PDB file of C-alpha atoms in Angstrom:
ATOM      1  CA  MET A   3     141.539   6.596 173.387  1.00 43.00           C
ATOM      2  CA  ALA A   4     143.522   4.281 170.884  1.00 44.00           C
ATOM      3  CA  GLY A   5     146.699   3.465 172.923  1.00 50.00           C
ATOM      4  CA  LYS A   6     150.198   5.071 172.805  1.00 51.00           C
ATOM      5  CA  ALA A   7     151.362   7.469 170.230  1.00 52.00           C
ATOM      6  CA  GLU A   8     155.165   6.898 170.902  1.00 62.00           C
ATOM      7  CA  ALA A   9     157.534   5.424 168.648  1.00 76.00           C
ATOM      8  CA  THR A  10     161.142   5.763 167.923  1.00 83.00           C
ATOM      9  CA  PRO A  11     162.306   6.944 164.239  1.00 87.00           C
ATOM     10  CA  ALA A  12     165.026   4.908 162.827  1.00 82.00           C
ATOM     11  CA  SER A  13     166.887   8.034 161.473  1.00 88.00           C
ATOM     12  CA  ASP A  14     166.939  11.869 161.416  1.00 92.00           C
ATOM     13  CA  ARG A  15     164.899  11.800 158.139  1.00 96.00           C
ATOM     14  CA  GLU A  16     161.861   9.800 159.552  1.00 97.00           C
ATOM     15  CA  LEU A  17     158.820  10.705 161.576  1.00 97.00           C
ATOM     16  CA  VAL A  18     156.952   7.784 163.207  1.00 97.00           C
ATOM     17  CA  LEU A  19     153.370   7.543 164.845  1.00 96.00           C
ATOM     18  CA  THR A  20     151.766   4.571 166.425  1.00 96.00           C
ATOM     19  CA  ARG A  21     148.527   3.540 167.719  1.00 97.00           C
ATOM     20  CA  LEU A  22     146.946   0.327 169.183  1.00 98.00           C
ATOM     21  CA  ILE A  23     143.622   0.222 167.699  1.00 98.00           C
ATOM     22  CA  ASP A  24     140.670  -1.898 169.061  1.00 98.00           C
ATOM     23  CA  ALA A  25     139.833  -3.762 165.603  1.00 98.00           C
ATOM     24  CA  PRO A  26     141.277  -6.563 163.686  1.00 98.00           C
ATOM     25  CA  ARG A  27     144.017  -5.904 161.270  1.00 98.00           C
ATOM     26  CA  ARG A  28     141.392  -6.634 158.476  1.00 98.00           C
ATOM     27  CA  SER A  29     139.347  -3.741 159.442  1.00 98.00           C
ATOM     28  CA  VAL A  30     142.172  -1.281 159.709  1.00 98.00           C
ATOM     29  CA  TYR A  31     143.669  -2.346 156.255  1.00 98.00           C
ATOM     30  CA  ARG A  32     140.118  -1.823 154.629  1.00 98.00           C
ATOM     31  CA  ALA A  33     139.848   1.478 156.247  1.00 98.00           C
ATOM     32  CA  TRP A  34     143.249   2.380 154.550  1.00 98.00           C
ATOM     33  CA  THR A  35     142.427   0.717 151.210  1.00 98.00           C
ATOM     34  CA  GLU A  36     138.731   1.281 150.533  1.00 98.00           C
ATOM     35  CA  PRO A  37     138.036   4.752 149.113  1.00 98.00           C
ATOM     36  CA  GLU A  38     134.529   5.275 150.851  1.00 98.00           C
ATOM     37  CA  LEU A  39     136.279   4.316 154.253  1.00 98.00           C
ATOM     38  CA  LEU A  40     139.400   6.238 153.614  1.00 98.00           C
ATOM     39  CA  LYS A  41     137.281   9.393 152.997  1.00 98.00           C
ATOM     40  CA  GLN A  42     135.924   9.242 156.536  1.00 98.00           C
ATOM     41  CA  TRP A  43     139.317   9.464 158.215  1.00 98.00           C
ATOM     42  CA  PHE A  44     142.061  10.733 156.082  1.00 97.00           C
ATOM     43  CA  ALA A  45     141.768  14.592 156.577  1.00 96.00           C
ATOM     44  CA  PRO A  46     141.794  15.769 160.152  1.00 95.00           C
ATOM     45  CA  ARG A  47     138.156  17.177 160.905  1.00 96.00           C
ATOM     46  CA  PRO A  48     136.879  19.619 160.168  1.00 96.00           C
ATOM     47  CA  PHE A  49     138.727  19.089 156.789  1.00 96.00           C
ATOM     48  CA  THR A  50     137.164  16.661 154.566  1.00 98.00           C
ATOM     49  CA  THR A  51     138.221  14.074 151.982  1.00 98.00           C
ATOM     50  CA  PRO A  52     135.891  14.536 148.908  1.00 98.00           C
ATOM     51  CA  VAL A  53     137.968  12.433 146.477  1.00 98.00           C
ATOM     52  CA  ALA A  54     139.868   9.266 147.085  1.00 98.00           C
ATOM     53  CA  GLN A  55     140.938   7.214 144.009  1.00 98.00           C
ATOM     54  CA  LEU A  56     142.993   4.387 145.158  1.00 98.00           C
ATOM     55  CA  ASP A  57     144.684   1.633 142.718  1.00 98.00           C
ATOM     56  CA  VAL A  58     146.131  -0.267 145.619  1.00 98.00           C
ATOM     57  CA  ARG A  59     148.790  -2.636 144.013  1.00 97.00           C
ATOM     58  CA  PRO A  60     152.559  -2.016 143.380  1.00 96.00           C
ATOM     59  CA  GLY A  61     152.766   0.636 140.732  1.00 97.00           C
ATOM     60  CA  GLY A  62     149.184   1.814 141.232  1.00 98.00           C
ATOM     61  CA  ALA A  63     148.375   5.400 141.359  1.00 98.00           C
ATOM     62  CA  SER A  64     146.223   7.200 144.018  1.00 98.00           C
ATOM     63  CA  LEU A  65     144.629  10.599 144.138  1.00 98.00           C
ATOM     64  CA  VAL A  66     143.307  11.984 147.467  1.00 98.00           C
ATOM     65  CA  VAL A  67     141.760  15.471 147.672  1.00 98.00           C
ATOM     66  CA  MET A  68     141.457  17.079 150.941  1.00 97.00           C
ATOM     67  CA  ARG A  69     139.112  20.125 151.363  1.00 98.00           C
ATOM     68  CA  ASP A  70     139.378  22.878 154.106  1.00 97.00           C
ATOM     69  CA  THR A  71     136.489  24.673 155.624  1.00 97.00           C
ATOM     70  CA  GLU A  72     136.606  27.334 153.171  1.00 97.00           C
ATOM     71  CA  GLY A  73     136.398  24.911 150.264  1.00 97.00           C
ATOM     72  CA  ASN A  74     140.147  25.084 149.211  1.00 98.00           C
ATOM     73  CA  GLU A  75     141.217  21.694 147.748  1.00 98.00           C
ATOM     74  CA  TYR A  76     144.518  20.013 148.345  1.00 96.00           C
ATOM     75  CA  PRO A  77     145.161  17.169 145.905  1.00 96.00           C
ATOM     76  CA  ASN A  78     147.739  14.554 146.889  1.00 96.00           C
ATOM     77  CA  ARG A  79     148.980  12.145 144.152  1.00 97.00           C
ATOM     78  CA  GLY A  80     151.338   9.346 144.549  1.00 98.00           C
ATOM     79  CA  VAL A  81     152.059   5.666 143.808  1.00 98.00           C
ATOM     80  CA  PHE A  82     151.954   2.403 145.915  1.00 98.00           C
ATOM     81  CA  LEU A  83     155.342   0.760 145.986  1.00 98.00           C
ATOM     82  CA  GLU A  84     154.431  -2.399 147.898  1.00 97.00           C
ATOM     83  CA  VAL A  85     151.155  -3.794 149.177  1.00 97.00           C
ATOM     84  CA  VAL A  86     150.792  -6.861 151.509  1.00 98.00           C
ATOM     85  CA  GLU A  87     147.285  -7.479 152.396  1.00 98.00           C
ATOM     86  CA  ASN A  88     146.238  -6.804 155.991  1.00 98.00           C
ATOM     87  CA  GLU A  89     150.043  -6.223 156.823  1.00 98.00           C
ATOM     88  CA  ARG A  90     151.677  -3.439 155.016  1.00 98.00           C
ATOM     89  CA  ILE A  91     151.339  -0.615 152.681  1.00 98.00           C
ATOM     90  CA  VAL A  92     154.206   1.503 151.144  1.00 98.00           C
ATOM     91  CA  PHE A  93     153.284   4.575 149.237  1.00 98.00           C
ATOM     92  CA  THR A  94     155.230   7.616 147.936  1.00 98.00           C
ATOM     93  CA  ASP A  95     154.616  11.029 146.445  1.00 98.00           C
ATOM     94  CA  ALA A  96     157.778  10.875 144.285  1.00 98.00           C
ATOM     95  CA  TYR A  97     155.784   9.580 141.399  1.00 98.00           C
ATOM     96  CA  VAL A  98     152.288  10.893 140.249  1.00 97.00           C
ATOM     97  CA  LYS A  99     151.807   7.521 138.295  1.00 97.00           C
ATOM     98  CA  ALA A 100     154.121   4.606 137.429  1.00 97.00           C
ATOM     99  CA  TRP A 101     156.704   5.983 136.788  1.00 97.00           C
ATOM    100  CA  GLU A 102     156.236   9.615 136.233  1.00 97.00           C
ATOM    101  CA  PRO A 103     158.289  11.638 138.669  1.00 97.00           C
ATOM    102  CA  SER A 104     156.296  14.189 140.596  1.00 97.00           C
ATOM    103  CA  GLU A 105     157.140  17.725 141.009  1.00 92.00           C
ATOM    104  CA  ARG A 106     158.676  17.338 144.377  1.00 91.00           C
ATOM    105  CA  PRO A 107     159.611  13.890 146.004  1.00 95.00           C
ATOM    106  CA  PHE A 108     158.724  14.610 149.593  1.00 96.00           C
ATOM    107  CA  MET A 109     158.120  11.484 151.508  1.00 97.00           C
ATOM    108  CA  THR A 110     157.625   7.728 151.416  1.00 98.00           C
ATOM    109  CA  LEU A 111     155.045   6.364 153.879  1.00 98.00           C
ATOM    110  CA  ILE A 112     155.168   2.893 155.184  1.00 98.00           C
ATOM    111  CA  ALA A 113     151.884   1.866 157.118  1.00 98.00           C
ATOM    112  CA  THR A 114     152.053  -1.490 158.966  1.00 98.00           C
ATOM    113  CA  PHE A 115     149.459  -3.442 160.801  1.00 98.00           C
ATOM    114  CA  GLU A 116     150.329  -6.131 163.437  1.00 98.00           C
ATOM    115  CA  ASP A 117     148.399  -8.340 165.936  1.00 98.00           C
ATOM    116  CA  GLU A 118     148.894  -7.156 169.470  1.00 98.00           C
ATOM    117  CA  GLY A 119     146.861  -8.657 172.276  1.00 96.00           C
ATOM    118  CA  GLY A 120     143.778  -8.956 170.262  1.00 95.00           C
ATOM    119  CA  LYS A 121     144.009  -5.561 168.927  1.00 98.00           C
ATOM    120  CA  THR A 122     145.999  -4.140 165.916  1.00 98.00           C
ATOM    121  CA  ARG A 123     149.229  -2.110 166.268  1.00 98.00           C
ATOM    122  CA  TYR A 124     149.126   0.502 163.591  1.00 98.00           C
ATOM    123  CA  THR A 125     152.267   2.374 162.720  1.00 97.00           C
ATOM    124  CA  ALA A 126     153.009   4.985 160.160  1.00 97.00           C
ATOM    125  CA  ARG A 127     156.457   5.699 159.293  1.00 97.00           C
ATOM    126  CA  ALA A 128     157.140   8.806 156.955  1.00 97.00           C
ATOM    127  CA  LEU A 129     160.668   8.673 155.521  1.00 98.00           C
ATOM    128  CA  HIS A 130     162.054  11.808 153.906  1.00 97.00           C
ATOM    129  CA  TRP A 131     164.740  12.546 151.361  1.00 97.00           C
ATOM    130  CA  THR A 132     166.311  14.946 153.554  1.00 95.00           C
ATOM    131  CA  ALA A 133     166.430  15.958 157.275  1.00 95.00           C
ATOM    132  CA  GLU A 134     165.152  19.395 156.227  1.00 95.00           C
ATOM    133  CA  ALA A 135     162.086  17.795 154.697  1.00 96.00           C
ATOM    134  CA  ARG A 136     161.543  15.860 157.955  1.00 96.00           C
ATOM    135  CA  LYS A 137     161.645  18.959 160.074  1.00 97.00           C
ATOM    136  CA  ALA A 138     159.370  20.698 157.788  1.00 96.00           C
ATOM    137  CA  HIS A 139     156.849  17.956 157.976  1.00 96.00           C
ATOM    138  CA  GLU A 140     157.068  17.999 161.713  1.00 96.00           C
ATOM    139  CA  GLU A 141     156.659  21.677 161.783  1.00 96.00           C
ATOM    140  CA  MET A 142     153.474  21.293 159.462  1.00 93.00           C
ATOM    141  CA  GLY A 143     152.097  19.244 162.400  1.00 93.00           C
ATOM    142  CA  PHE A 144     152.629  15.662 161.328  1.00 94.00           C
ATOM    143  CA  HIS A 145     152.078  14.248 164.884  1.00 94.00           C
ATOM    144  CA  GLU A 146     148.965  16.312 165.537  1.00 95.00           C
ATOM    145  CA  GLY A 147     147.464  15.883 162.106  1.00 93.00           C
ATOM    146  CA  TRP A 148     148.408  12.315 161.604  1.00 93.00           C
ATOM    147  CA  GLY A 149     147.511  11.747 165.372  1.00 95.00           C
ATOM    148  CA  GLN A 150     144.174  12.968 164.906  1.00 96.00           C
ATOM    149  CA  CYS A 151     143.770  11.067 161.606  1.00 97.00           C
ATOM    150  CA  ALA A 152     144.941   7.788 163.381  1.00 97.00           C
ATOM    151  CA  ASP A 153     142.157   8.464 166.136  1.00 97.00           C
ATOM    152  CA  GLN A 154     139.739   8.806 163.078  1.00 98.00           C
ATOM    153  CA  LEU A 155     141.007   5.730 161.468  1.00 98.00           C
ATOM    154  CA  ALA A 156     140.540   3.785 164.542  1.00 98.00           C
ATOM    155  CA  GLU A 157     136.860   5.008 164.790  1.00 98.00           C
ATOM    156  CA  VAL A 158     136.116   3.852 161.429  1.00 98.00           C
ATOM    157  CA  ALA A 159     137.919   0.499 161.826  1.00 98.00           C
ATOM    158  CA  ARG A 160     136.047  -0.273 165.165  1.00 98.00           C
ATOM    159  CA  LYS A 161     132.685   0.336 163.353  1.00 97.00           C
ATOM    160  CA  ILE A 162     133.061  -1.852 160.381  1.00 94.00           C
TER     161      ILE A 162
ATOM    162  CA  MET B   5     176.262  -1.320 114.359  1.00 43.00           C
ATOM    163  CA  ALA B   6     173.172  -2.146 116.364  1.00 44.00           C
ATOM    164  CA  GLY B   7     170.462  -0.001 114.722  1.00 49.00           C
ATOM    165  CA  LYS B   8     169.156   3.482 115.145  1.00 51.00           C
ATOM    166  CA  ALA B   9     169.815   5.561 118.421  1.00 52.00           C
ATOM    167  CA  GLU B  10     167.068   8.143 117.838  1.00 61.00           C
ATOM    168  CA  ALA B  11     163.898   8.082 119.966  1.00 76.00           C
ATOM    169  CA  THR B  12     161.532  10.876 121.255  1.00 83.00           C
ATOM    170  CA  PRO B  13     161.441  11.637 124.868  1.00 87.00           C
ATOM    171  CA  ALA B  14     157.956  12.186 126.302  1.00 82.00           C
ATOM    172  CA  SER B  15     158.720  15.205 128.324  1.00 88.00           C
ATOM    173  CA  ASP B  16     161.478  17.736 129.072  1.00 92.00           C
ATOM    174  CA  ARG B  17     162.474  15.722 132.112  1.00 96.00           C
ATOM    175  CA  GLU B  18     163.252  12.638 130.064  1.00 97.00           C
ATOM    176  CA  LEU B  19     166.215  11.157 127.961  1.00 97.00           C
ATOM    177  CA  VAL B  20     165.736   8.193 125.649  1.00 97.00           C
ATOM    178  CA  LEU B  21     167.972   5.832 123.860  1.00 96.00           C
ATOM    179  CA  THR B  22     167.097   2.952 121.616  1.00 97.00           C
ATOM    180  CA  ARG B  23     168.862   0.247 119.717  1.00 97.00           C
ATOM    181  CA  LEU B  24     167.779  -2.547 117.532  1.00 98.00           C
ATOM    182  CA  ILE B  25     169.907  -5.700 118.831  1.00 98.00           C
ATOM    183  CA  ASP B  26     170.383  -8.675 116.821  1.00 98.00           C
ATOM    184  CA  ALA B  27     169.575 -11.029 119.672  1.00 98.00           C
ATOM    185  CA  PRO B  28     166.453 -12.590 121.264  1.00 98.00           C
ATOM    186  CA  ARG B  29     164.888 -10.546 123.935  1.00 98.00           C
ATOM    187  CA  ARG B  30     165.580 -13.317 126.493  1.00 98.00           C
ATOM    188  CA  SER B  31     169.420 -12.676 125.687  1.00 98.00           C
ATOM    189  CA  VAL B  32     169.140  -9.069 126.280  1.00 98.00           C
ATOM    190  CA  TYR B  33     167.168  -9.279 129.442  1.00 98.00           C
ATOM    191  CA  ARG B  34     169.760 -11.784 130.708  1.00 98.00           C
ATOM    192  CA  ALA B  35     172.493  -9.491 130.009  1.00 98.00           C
ATOM    193  CA  TRP B  36     170.655  -6.755 131.997  1.00 98.00           C
ATOM    194  CA  THR B  37     169.903  -9.056 134.948  1.00 98.00           C
ATOM    195  CA  GLU B  38     172.688 -11.593 135.687  1.00 98.00           C
ATOM    196  CA  PRO B  39     175.601  -9.868 137.395  1.00 98.00           C
ATOM    197  CA  GLU B  40     178.399 -11.629 135.594  1.00 98.00           C
ATOM    198  CA  LEU B  41     176.875 -10.526 132.181  1.00 98.00           C
ATOM    199  CA  LEU B  42     176.082  -7.027 133.337  1.00 98.00           C
ATOM    200  CA  LYS B  43     179.605  -6.591 134.329  1.00 98.00           C
ATOM    201  CA  GLN B  44     180.681  -6.993 130.718  1.00 98.00           C
ATOM    202  CA  TRP B  45     178.752  -4.039 129.509  1.00 98.00           C
ATOM    203  CA  PHE B  46     177.555  -1.548 132.197  1.00 97.00           C
ATOM    204  CA  ALA B  47     180.516   0.804 132.227  1.00 96.00           C
ATOM    205  CA  PRO B  48     181.752   2.436 129.070  1.00 95.00           C
ATOM    206  CA  ARG B  49     185.163   0.925 128.242  1.00 96.00           C
ATOM    207  CA  PRO B  50     187.917   1.322 129.335  1.00 96.00           C
ATOM    208  CA  PHE B  51     185.903   1.875 132.536  1.00 96.00           C
ATOM    209  CA  THR B  52     184.973  -1.410 134.190  1.00 98.00           C
ATOM    210  CA  THR B  53     182.351  -2.930 136.477  1.00 98.00           C
ATOM    211  CA  PRO B  54     184.061  -4.934 139.316  1.00 98.00           C
ATOM    212  CA  VAL B  55     180.872  -5.190 141.396  1.00 98.00           C
ATOM    213  CA  ALA B  56     177.302  -6.033 140.427  1.00 98.00           C
ATOM    214  CA  GLN B  57     174.856  -7.181 143.124  1.00 98.00           C
ATOM    215  CA  LEU B  58     171.480  -7.370 141.733  1.00 98.00           C
ATOM    216  CA  ASP B  59     168.310  -8.379 143.439  1.00 98.00           C
ATOM    217  CA  VAL B  60     166.037  -8.280 140.477  1.00 98.00           C
ATOM    218  CA  ARG B  61     162.412  -8.050 141.911  1.00 97.00           C
ATOM    219  CA  PRO B  62     160.244  -5.168 142.885  1.00 96.00           C
ATOM    220  CA  GLY B  63     161.695  -3.615 146.087  1.00 97.00           C
ATOM    221  CA  GLY B  64     165.243  -5.501 145.494  1.00 98.00           C
ATOM    222  CA  ALA B  65     168.333  -3.668 145.869  1.00 98.00           C
ATOM    223  CA  SER B  66     171.219  -3.121 143.573  1.00 98.00           C
ATOM    224  CA  LEU B  67     174.774  -2.177 143.969  1.00 98.00           C
ATOM    225  CA  VAL B  68     176.790  -1.581 140.839  1.00 98.00           C
ATOM    226  CA  VAL B  69     180.320  -0.303 141.151  1.00 98.00           C
ATOM    227  CA  MET B  70     182.104   1.286 138.055  1.00 97.00           C
ATOM    228  CA  ARG B  71     185.881   1.691 138.143  1.00 98.00           C
ATOM    229  CA  ASP B  72     187.845   4.209 135.909  1.00 97.00           C
ATOM    230  CA  THR B  73     191.350   3.604 134.588  1.00 97.00           C
ATOM    231  CA  GLU B  74     193.027   5.214 137.549  1.00 98.00           C
ATOM    232  CA  GLY B  75     191.284   2.837 139.998  1.00 97.00           C
ATOM    233  CA  ASN B  76     188.705   5.241 141.283  1.00 98.00           C
ATOM    234  CA  GLU B  77     185.303   3.576 142.017  1.00 98.00           C
ATOM    235  CA  TYR B  78     181.912   4.977 141.593  1.00 96.00           C
ATOM    236  CA  PRO B  79     179.183   3.026 143.306  1.00 96.00           C
ATOM    237  CA  ASN B  80     175.627   3.213 142.066  1.00 96.00           C
ATOM    238  CA  ARG B  81     172.910   1.971 144.555  1.00 97.00           C
ATOM    239  CA  GLY B  82     169.158   1.722 143.804  1.00 98.00           C
ATOM    240  CA  VAL B  83     166.094  -0.287 143.907  1.00 98.00           C
ATOM    241  CA  PHE B  84     164.059  -2.104 141.257  1.00 98.00           C
ATOM    242  CA  LEU B  85     160.322  -0.875 141.175  1.00 98.00           C
ATOM    243  CA  GLU B  86     159.018  -3.190 138.512  1.00 97.00           C
ATOM    244  CA  VAL B  87     160.422  -6.378 136.875  1.00 97.00           C
ATOM    245  CA  VAL B  88     158.574  -8.091 133.954  1.00 98.00           C
ATOM    246  CA  GLU B  89     160.745 -10.911 132.714  1.00 98.00           C
ATOM    247  CA  ASN B  90     162.215 -10.573 129.358  1.00 98.00           C
ATOM    248  CA  GLU B  91     160.051  -7.385 128.811  1.00 98.00           C
ATOM    249  CA  ARG B  92     160.682  -4.504 131.313  1.00 98.00           C
ATOM    250  CA  ILE B  93     162.753  -3.526 134.171  1.00 98.00           C
ATOM    251  CA  VAL B  94     162.258  -0.179 136.171  1.00 98.00           C
ATOM    252  CA  PHE B  95     164.910   1.006 138.561  1.00 98.00           C
ATOM    253  CA  THR B  96     165.531   4.119 140.492  1.00 98.00           C
ATOM    254  CA  ASP B  97     168.263   5.628 142.606  1.00 98.00           C
ATOM    255  CA  ALA B  98     165.624   7.415 144.835  1.00 98.00           C
ATOM    256  CA  TYR B  99     166.180   4.517 147.437  1.00 98.00           C
ATOM    257  CA  VAL B 100     169.307   2.593 148.454  1.00 97.00           C
ATOM    258  CA  LYS B 101     167.195  -0.271 149.578  1.00 97.00           C
ATOM    259  CA  ALA B 102     163.391  -0.864 150.230  1.00 97.00           C
ATOM    260  CA  TRP B 103     162.409   1.857 151.171  1.00 97.00           C
ATOM    261  CA  GLU B 104     165.398   3.995 152.567  1.00 97.00           C
ATOM    262  CA  PRO B 105     165.468   7.239 150.655  1.00 97.00           C
ATOM    263  CA  SER B 106     168.952   7.968 148.828  1.00 97.00           C
ATOM    264  CA  GLU B 107     170.891  11.140 149.382  1.00 92.00           C
ATOM    265  CA  ARG B 108     169.599  12.550 146.144  1.00 91.00           C
ATOM    266  CA  PRO B 109     166.998  11.134 143.959  1.00 95.00           C
ATOM    267  CA  PHE B 110     168.196  11.673 140.513  1.00 96.00           C
ATOM    268  CA  MET B 111     166.435   9.421 138.006  1.00 97.00           C
ATOM    269  CA  THR B 112     164.235   6.453 137.326  1.00 98.00           C
ATOM    270  CA  LEU B 113     165.304   4.206 134.562  1.00 98.00           C
ATOM    271  CA  ILE B 114     162.797   2.161 132.310  1.00 98.00           C
ATOM    272  CA  ALA B 115     164.302  -0.490 130.164  1.00 98.00           C
ATOM    273  CA  THR B 116     162.175  -2.164 127.769  1.00 98.00           C
ATOM    274  CA  PHE B 117     162.746  -5.141 125.260  1.00 98.00           C
ATOM    275  CA  GLU B 118     160.442  -5.765 122.521  1.00 98.00           C
ATOM    276  CA  ASP B 119     160.330  -8.210 119.516  1.00 98.00           C
ATOM    277  CA  GLU B 120     161.066  -6.265 116.196  1.00 98.00           C
ATOM    278  CA  GLY B 121     161.570  -8.199 113.034  1.00 96.00           C
ATOM    279  CA  GLY B 122     163.223 -11.145 114.613  1.00 95.00           C
ATOM    280  CA  LYS B 123     165.556  -8.737 116.592  1.00 98.00           C
ATOM    281  CA  THR B 124     165.088  -6.943 119.927  1.00 98.00           C
ATOM    282  CA  ARG B 125     164.065  -3.381 120.249  1.00 98.00           C
ATOM    283  CA  TYR B 126     166.007  -2.191 123.346  1.00 98.00           C
ATOM    284  CA  THR B 127     164.829   1.216 124.801  1.00 98.00           C
ATOM    285  CA  ALA B 128     166.262   2.963 127.852  1.00 97.00           C
ATOM    286  CA  ARG B 129     164.107   5.865 129.256  1.00 97.00           C
ATOM    287  CA  ALA B 130     165.768   7.953 132.014  1.00 97.00           C
ATOM    288  CA  LEU B 131     163.097  10.096 133.903  1.00 98.00           C
ATOM    289  CA  HIS B 132     164.295  12.774 136.080  1.00 97.00           C
ATOM    290  CA  TRP B 133     162.584  14.636 138.953  1.00 97.00           C
ATOM    291  CA  THR B 134     163.557  18.085 137.244  1.00 95.00           C
ATOM    292  CA  ALA B 135     164.330  19.561 133.904  1.00 95.00           C
ATOM    293  CA  GLU B 136     167.661  20.623 135.478  1.00 95.00           C
ATOM    294  CA  ALA B 137     168.599  17.121 136.267  1.00 96.00           C
ATOM    295  CA  ARG B 138     167.847  15.813 132.850  1.00 96.00           C
ATOM    296  CA  LYS B 139     169.986  18.554 131.273  1.00 97.00           C
ATOM    297  CA  ALA B 140     172.763  17.713 133.773  1.00 96.00           C
ATOM    298  CA  HIS B 141     172.445  14.111 132.746  1.00 96.00           C
ATOM    299  CA  GLU B 142     172.689  14.916 129.033  1.00 96.00           C
ATOM    300  CA  GLU B 143     175.744  17.204 129.609  1.00 96.00           C
ATOM    301  CA  MET B 144     177.355  14.313 131.564  1.00 93.00           C
ATOM    302  CA  GLY B 145     177.095  12.514 128.443  1.00 93.00           C
ATOM    303  CA  PHE B 146     173.944  10.316 128.452  1.00 94.00           C
ATOM    304  CA  HIS B 147     173.765   9.787 124.784  1.00 94.00           C
ATOM    305  CA  GLU B 148     177.567   8.840 124.422  1.00 95.00           C
ATOM    306  CA  GLY B 149     177.883   6.954 127.634  1.00 93.00           C
ATOM    307  CA  TRP B 150     174.582   4.917 127.438  1.00 93.00           C
ATOM    308  CA  GLY B 151     174.902   4.604 123.567  1.00 95.00           C
ATOM    309  CA  GLN B 152     178.492   3.137 123.960  1.00 96.00           C
ATOM    310  CA  CYS B 153     177.197   0.901 126.669  1.00 97.00           C
ATOM    311  CA  ALA B 154     174.093  -0.114 124.533  1.00 97.00           C
ATOM    312  CA  ASP B 155     176.567  -1.283 121.903  1.00 97.00           C
ATOM    313  CA  GLN B 156     178.347  -3.328 124.491  1.00 98.00           C
ATOM    314  CA  LEU B 157     175.169  -4.784 125.721  1.00 98.00           C
ATOM    315  CA  ALA B 158     174.277  -5.732 122.112  1.00 98.00           C
ATOM    316  CA  GLU B 159     177.803  -7.604 121.961  1.00 98.00           C
ATOM    317  CA  VAL B 160     177.204  -9.512 125.091  1.00 98.00           C
ATOM    318  CA  ALA B 161     173.463 -10.442 124.229  1.00 98.00           C
ATOM    319  CA  ARG B 162     174.664 -11.613 120.651  1.00 98.00           C
ATOM    320  CA  LYS B 163     177.284 -13.998 122.160  1.00 97.00           C
ATOM    321  CA  ILE B 164     175.063 -15.654 124.788  1.00 94.00           C
TER     322      ILE B 164
END
């Protein structure tokens, strides 16, 4: 598959997932930032991602809608805090747009893309405001869900 | 004094304060962003501001310590989200540095500086994650405290 999934969180409020992806950083970054590519991997199959609106710049808003097999939709809104092309994306659900606070600030996601032996080390760190939120996120299936999506991301990145 | 204090909040989670300051935008912005100037107005007197560390750029951290007349100190940590020189500063206490979540995300502050008849329209909007937080902030004396500080800010801006 796409390399090891282990990584060490820096605190009890953090969850981390990492993959070694056999594709250049540029491809992994594109899969993260281009709506038509993100739709192909963002939801764990058989869920789908019918909507992806991404304004990828600091302060830019995003809306990603996931759909389950019964047609229920799950909208995710957030704002990008930091964007370094091909290297790093920081995103939070604490705002629905710049700078309107969301109903519930749950997490900040830091995605990084690094060269490693001709492949790309992809790491996703989810930072939560409380240890309880981290625990809830873990119990919601962070590792399984994000793990499956990381494998789907690798698939997309390899073929572009 | 320094012009009207009324302004309309855009939601029930927002508090707003505005002043017309008889100084150029550049001076008001400097008073907000230069530590030695900020120390002169940030705490309502007789409180003081012995420490101001400001890394004024998106993702930059700040630490401002207020001290009361008995010597008790109140540290305020946060991160700048958006900085447009002489125009606009967005700051939040939801992070203690980029991008470490704080213990309690309480508010996002948007400070704007606009030309108005040769003076500067200064507006500070405090956006909270909940209506309860807004109410608590109001009861803590937002309008009196920030109002007094805005008058002190005007004093500093006029003399530089």
